[in-house]
Amino acid sequence: MSSGVGEKEKEKEQVLVEYCKAPNGLEKVVLKELRGSSAEVYLYGAQVSSWKNEHREELLFMSSKATYKSPRPIRGGIPICFPQFGNLGSLEQHGFARNRFWSIDQDPPPHPPDSGNKAFIDLILRTSEEDLKIWPHRVTLGPGGDLMLNSRIRNTNTDGKSFTFTFAYHTYLAVTDISEVRVEGLETLDYLDNLKNRERFTEQGDAITFESEVDKVYLGTPTKIAILDHERKRTFVLRKDGLPDAVVWNPWDKKAKVIPDFGDDEYKHMLCVQAACVETPITLKPGEEWRGRQELSAVPSSYCSGKLDPNKGWCGCPQAFINETVEYKGGHEA
């Protein structure tokens, strides 16, 4: 009798990993658990392209006009902006990590001790033999279906050269109606307005609401930000460490019409809220390491406020997470 109960408990914790090719021709990894939550990750860009709760509701926005061919980035999901955010440097927009092909890591970093009921997929990017840069990256799905992204960047140069970078998880959240969405946790903070040549202002409202184009970098932000979708009665909670800034972006109607891989009316159903390090770039001397983390949860709007237990994840649920490590062994600046 007890054996049967044990089998049932084991079945409840079962998670599945599937390797397949998407209809667009790109290889992807699908992580599932039996209660219905799932995550999908393209090997192209190591980009999370889908995150569904146990009701199989999609929580991330993907544009219907997204391009799935190299070297174009994929519009939607969670692109990784690294080693440059935006056009603040000499590299292509948002850096190159999001539009390179990754492969399965055959020699991944050790798994954390509490990983028994989570499914892992480890990916790695080697940019070129000349760079000698190695980028391990981990995606995990646990029974709770929440999403956690962990990053570790280490400078292993042996020539004494430092390395400077900016970083963001360019998270596209799916919302019902942008005019019925508000963001809490950023009020009274200073921000850089990218629509006004990065001029610095102070947020005046009690909460951020949306009635026109927004492209702001909030500075010195708290570890927890809430995004309320009133029409859906759902709240996204974003928690972060090591990423002091938060980028809020929606192109609104005019800009949406001129973005080639974005539908004219799709701005109504998305909002980007990104854990980031933008204002002050991070510089690592040889041997130094930086760690950053973003956690996402989607809960009923009346449920999660003030109930975050850092030892149990969002509202006590297990988590899905991405963990990446970046090692710099070459002498190139990025």
XYZ file of C-alpha atoms in Angstrom:
334
model
C 0.000 0.000 0.000
C 2.744 2.430 0.964
C 4.626 1.478 -2.183
C 1.637 2.483 -4.295
C 1.446 5.852 -2.554
C 5.148 6.324 -3.192
C 4.688 5.595 -6.876
C 1.873 8.141 -7.066
C 4.016 10.757 -5.406
C 6.857 9.953 -7.778
C 4.500 10.248 -10.738
C 3.315 13.649 -9.511
C 6.887 14.880 -9.520
C 7.667 13.493 -12.964
C 9.011 15.988 -15.449
C 9.660 15.453 -19.122
C 12.326 16.758 -21.485
C 11.692 16.587 -25.213
C 14.053 17.510 -28.023
C 12.294 18.407 -31.253
C 12.210 20.660 -34.270
C 9.660 23.476 -34.344
C 7.481 24.073 -37.444
C 9.752 27.029 -38.244
C 12.678 24.613 -38.598
C 14.564 25.578 -35.446
C 15.575 22.998 -32.874
C 14.061 23.448 -29.453
C 13.804 21.802 -26.064
C 10.408 21.406 -24.379
C 10.269 20.955 -20.605
C 6.977 19.670 -19.182
C 5.527 18.483 -15.903
C 2.401 16.412 -15.491
C 0.217 19.158 -14.045
C 0.496 21.061 -17.317
C 3.113 23.765 -16.863
C 5.816 23.918 -19.511
C 8.689 25.919 -20.939
C 10.191 25.913 -24.425
C 13.701 26.982 -25.316
C 15.185 27.449 -28.776
C 18.798 26.447 -29.281
C 18.978 29.619 -31.383
C 19.822 32.269 -28.810
C 19.102 29.857 -25.929
C 15.877 31.841 -25.887
C 12.851 30.941 -23.798
C 9.987 31.174 -26.313
C 7.099 29.832 -24.246
C 6.158 29.645 -20.585
C 2.758 28.163 -19.725
C 1.064 27.641 -16.385
C -0.742 24.464 -15.320
C -3.864 25.671 -17.161
C -1.728 25.813 -20.330
C -2.162 29.564 -20.584
C 0.724 31.277 -22.377
C 2.457 33.815 -20.145
C 5.009 35.168 -22.617
C 4.357 37.248 -25.736
C 5.677 36.107 -29.117
C 5.049 38.273 -32.162
C 3.077 36.696 -34.995
C 5.622 38.318 -37.343
C 8.714 37.057 -35.532
C 11.623 36.013 -37.737
C 13.154 32.602 -37.051
C 16.175 32.806 -39.339
C 19.759 33.688 -38.486
C 21.103 36.308 -38.028
C 17.853 38.021 -36.987
C 16.840 37.856 -33.310
C 13.461 36.386 -32.385
C 10.829 38.944 -31.367
C 9.308 37.868 -28.069
C 9.904 35.422 -25.221
C 13.013 36.177 -23.149
C 16.023 37.165 -25.287
C 19.342 37.505 -23.473
C 20.895 40.940 -24.034
C 24.621 40.434 -23.543
C 27.363 41.672 -23.536
C 25.650 44.921 -24.560
C 22.190 46.302 -23.876
C 20.605 48.400 -26.616
C 22.999 50.413 -28.761
C 25.174 51.558 -25.866
C 28.426 50.357 -27.365
C 30.166 49.188 -30.512
C 28.296 45.882 -30.917
C 25.030 45.101 -32.671
C 21.777 46.037 -30.921
C 21.498 44.128 -27.603
C 24.740 42.206 -28.233
C 25.204 38.857 -29.946
C 24.173 36.205 -27.386
C 20.551 36.260 -28.610
C 21.295 35.465 -32.254
C 23.864 32.690 -32.114
C 23.233 28.950 -32.286
C 23.797 27.094 -29.029
C 24.335 23.349 -28.530
C 23.731 20.789 -25.803
C 26.405 20.997 -23.101
C 27.924 17.542 -22.647
C 29.913 18.600 -19.586
C 27.568 20.893 -17.620
C 28.218 22.546 -14.255
C 27.102 20.606 -11.166
C 23.371 20.604 -10.474
C 22.154 22.250 -7.243
C 21.364 19.853 -4.372
C 17.590 20.485 -4.520
C 17.266 19.571 -8.208
C 15.755 16.109 -7.755
C 12.254 17.010 -8.969
C 13.325 19.345 -11.764
C 14.179 18.618 -15.400
C 17.349 20.220 -16.734
C 18.675 21.050 -20.152
C 22.196 22.471 -20.377
C 23.195 24.523 -23.412
C 26.534 26.019 -24.402
C 27.666 28.645 -26.907
C 31.123 28.839 -28.411
C 31.303 32.068 -30.396
C 34.476 31.180 -32.316
C 37.823 29.476 -31.948
C 39.496 32.909 -31.958
C 37.440 34.257 -29.067
C 37.732 31.119 -26.916
C 34.634 32.317 -25.106
C 32.475 29.609 -23.550
C 28.889 30.259 -22.475
C 27.138 27.477 -20.497
C 23.403 27.989 -19.977
C 20.842 25.948 -18.021
C 17.048 25.733 -18.216
C 15.058 23.861 -15.583
C 11.356 23.163 -15.021
C 9.958 22.158 -11.640
C 6.439 21.092 -10.629
C 5.387 24.635 -9.648
C 5.979 25.985 -13.142
C 7.592 29.243 -11.990
C 10.547 30.558 -13.945
C 13.971 31.450 -12.574
C 16.939 32.702 -14.588
C 20.404 32.607 -13.030
C 23.508 34.061 -14.666
C 27.131 33.843 -13.665
C 29.823 35.677 -15.590
C 33.468 35.094 -14.789
C 36.578 36.690 -16.278
C 39.196 33.977 -16.752
C 41.583 36.040 -18.867
C 45.222 35.234 -18.233
C 46.580 38.401 -19.897
C 45.459 40.793 -17.156
C 42.706 42.424 -19.201
C 39.418 43.456 -17.604
C 36.065 42.910 -19.255
C 33.132 45.368 -19.228
C 29.530 44.557 -20.149
C 25.874 45.478 -19.736
C 23.103 42.922 -19.410
C 19.318 42.403 -19.490
C 16.686 39.700 -19.623
C 14.453 41.245 -22.307
C 11.246 39.685 -20.951
C 8.096 40.041 -23.090
C 5.068 39.443 -20.859
C 1.700 38.575 -22.411
C -1.062 40.901 -21.171
C -4.744 41.131 -22.052
C -4.990 44.891 -22.654
C -2.025 47.222 -22.099
C -4.382 50.076 -21.146
C -5.530 47.962 -18.181
C -2.019 47.115 -16.935
C -0.040 48.829 -14.209
C 3.425 48.315 -12.764
C 4.083 48.731 -9.045
C 7.418 49.050 -7.285
C 9.038 51.707 -9.499
C 7.170 54.792 -8.275
C 9.265 57.789 -7.045
C 12.417 56.350 -8.670
C 14.712 58.097 -11.125
C 14.730 56.852 -14.707
C 16.457 57.503 -18.021
C 13.965 58.247 -20.803
C 15.201 56.719 -24.042
C 12.575 58.744 -25.941
C 14.248 61.950 -24.712
C 17.933 61.221 -25.331
C 18.301 59.342 -22.038
C 17.450 62.446 -20.017
C 16.999 61.739 -16.324
C 13.614 62.214 -14.621
C 11.846 61.122 -11.422
C 8.717 58.965 -11.630
C 5.765 60.903 -10.204
C 2.817 58.489 -10.342
C 1.600 56.101 -7.658
C 1.982 53.313 -10.235
C 3.026 53.146 -13.871
C 0.154 52.930 -16.371
C 0.226 53.029 -20.158
C -1.388 55.365 -22.671
C 1.502 56.029 -25.069
C 4.954 54.735 -26.047
C 7.243 53.967 -23.102
C 10.984 53.242 -23.127
C 12.495 53.906 -19.713
C 15.414 52.584 -17.679
C 14.544 52.785 -13.971
C 17.558 53.103 -11.688
C 18.272 51.652 -8.266
C 15.150 49.516 -8.395
C 13.876 47.222 -5.626
C 14.288 43.445 -5.712
C 10.556 42.923 -6.320
C 8.337 44.459 -9.038
C 4.677 43.635 -9.685
C 2.921 43.813 -13.065
C -0.867 43.755 -12.681
C -3.089 42.629 -15.572
C -6.458 43.832 -14.307
C -8.560 42.316 -17.064
C -7.050 38.863 -16.557
C -6.919 39.345 -12.760
C -3.343 38.092 -12.913
C -0.198 39.507 -11.361
C 3.312 38.838 -12.623
C 5.879 39.185 -9.843
C 9.455 39.816 -10.895
C 12.214 39.432 -8.346
C 15.866 40.038 -9.097
C 19.346 40.136 -7.622
C 22.526 41.630 -9.053
C 20.547 43.613 -11.650
C 19.968 47.100 -10.223
C 17.991 48.537 -13.145
C 14.614 47.732 -14.679
C 13.674 48.522 -18.275
C 10.017 49.116 -19.166
C 9.117 49.160 -22.863
C 6.024 49.243 -25.070
C 6.247 50.634 -28.617
C 2.573 51.745 -28.825
C 0.770 52.195 -32.134
C 3.024 54.384 -34.303
C 6.291 52.572 -33.626
C 4.570 49.183 -33.838
C 3.682 49.951 -37.449
C 7.324 50.509 -38.428
C 8.858 47.510 -36.634
C 9.030 44.860 -39.397
C 8.742 41.814 -37.122
C 5.921 43.222 -34.982
C 2.174 43.281 -35.716
C 0.429 46.656 -35.946
C -1.863 45.962 -32.979
C 0.332 43.611 -30.979
C 1.480 46.399 -28.658
C -1.914 46.061 -26.952
C -1.071 42.569 -25.722
C 2.531 42.822 -24.497
C 4.749 44.618 -22.042
C 8.485 44.306 -21.558
C 9.719 44.565 -17.976
C 13.370 43.623 -17.836
C 15.789 43.000 -14.995
C 18.921 44.745 -16.215
C 22.249 46.371 -15.552
C 22.402 49.333 -17.922
C 23.347 52.652 -16.300
C 26.639 51.500 -14.779
C 28.389 48.766 -16.782
C 29.937 45.897 -14.866
C 33.715 45.535 -15.052
C 35.394 42.290 -14.057
C 39.106 41.952 -13.485
C 40.691 38.560 -14.246
C 39.439 36.030 -11.713
C 36.400 38.096 -10.708
C 32.829 36.864 -11.062
C 29.382 38.496 -11.314
C 26.059 36.817 -10.579
C 22.578 37.950 -11.509
C 19.111 36.463 -11.134
C 15.577 37.082 -12.342
C 12.590 35.135 -11.018
C 9.095 35.281 -12.487
C 5.795 34.114 -11.090
C 2.215 34.505 -12.331
C -0.494 34.343 -9.666
C -4.064 35.581 -9.117
C -3.892 39.324 -8.436
C -5.309 39.005 -4.930
C -2.936 36.243 -3.829
C 0.771 36.943 -3.863
C 1.317 40.383 -2.311
C 3.644 40.075 0.684
C 3.779 36.267 0.518
C 7.157 35.782 -1.081
C 9.298 33.232 0.742
C 12.837 33.331 -0.704
C 13.500 29.797 0.543
C 10.455 28.290 -1.170
C 10.226 30.356 -4.324
C 7.210 32.359 -5.386
C 4.420 31.831 -2.843
C 5.967 28.505 -1.820
C 6.073 26.942 -5.319
C 9.043 25.123 -6.853
C 10.626 26.934 -9.766
C 11.759 26.528 -13.317
C 15.009 28.317 -13.931
C 17.716 29.190 -16.388
C 21.286 29.164 -15.182
C 24.133 30.375 -17.344
C 27.837 30.793 -16.756
C 30.026 32.947 -18.967
C 33.769 32.486 -18.866
C 36.158 34.824 -20.639
C 39.418 33.170 -21.596
C 40.340 35.389 -24.517
C 41.732 38.880 -24.676
C 39.013 40.488 -26.817
C 36.893 43.296 -25.521
C 33.169 42.719 -26.088
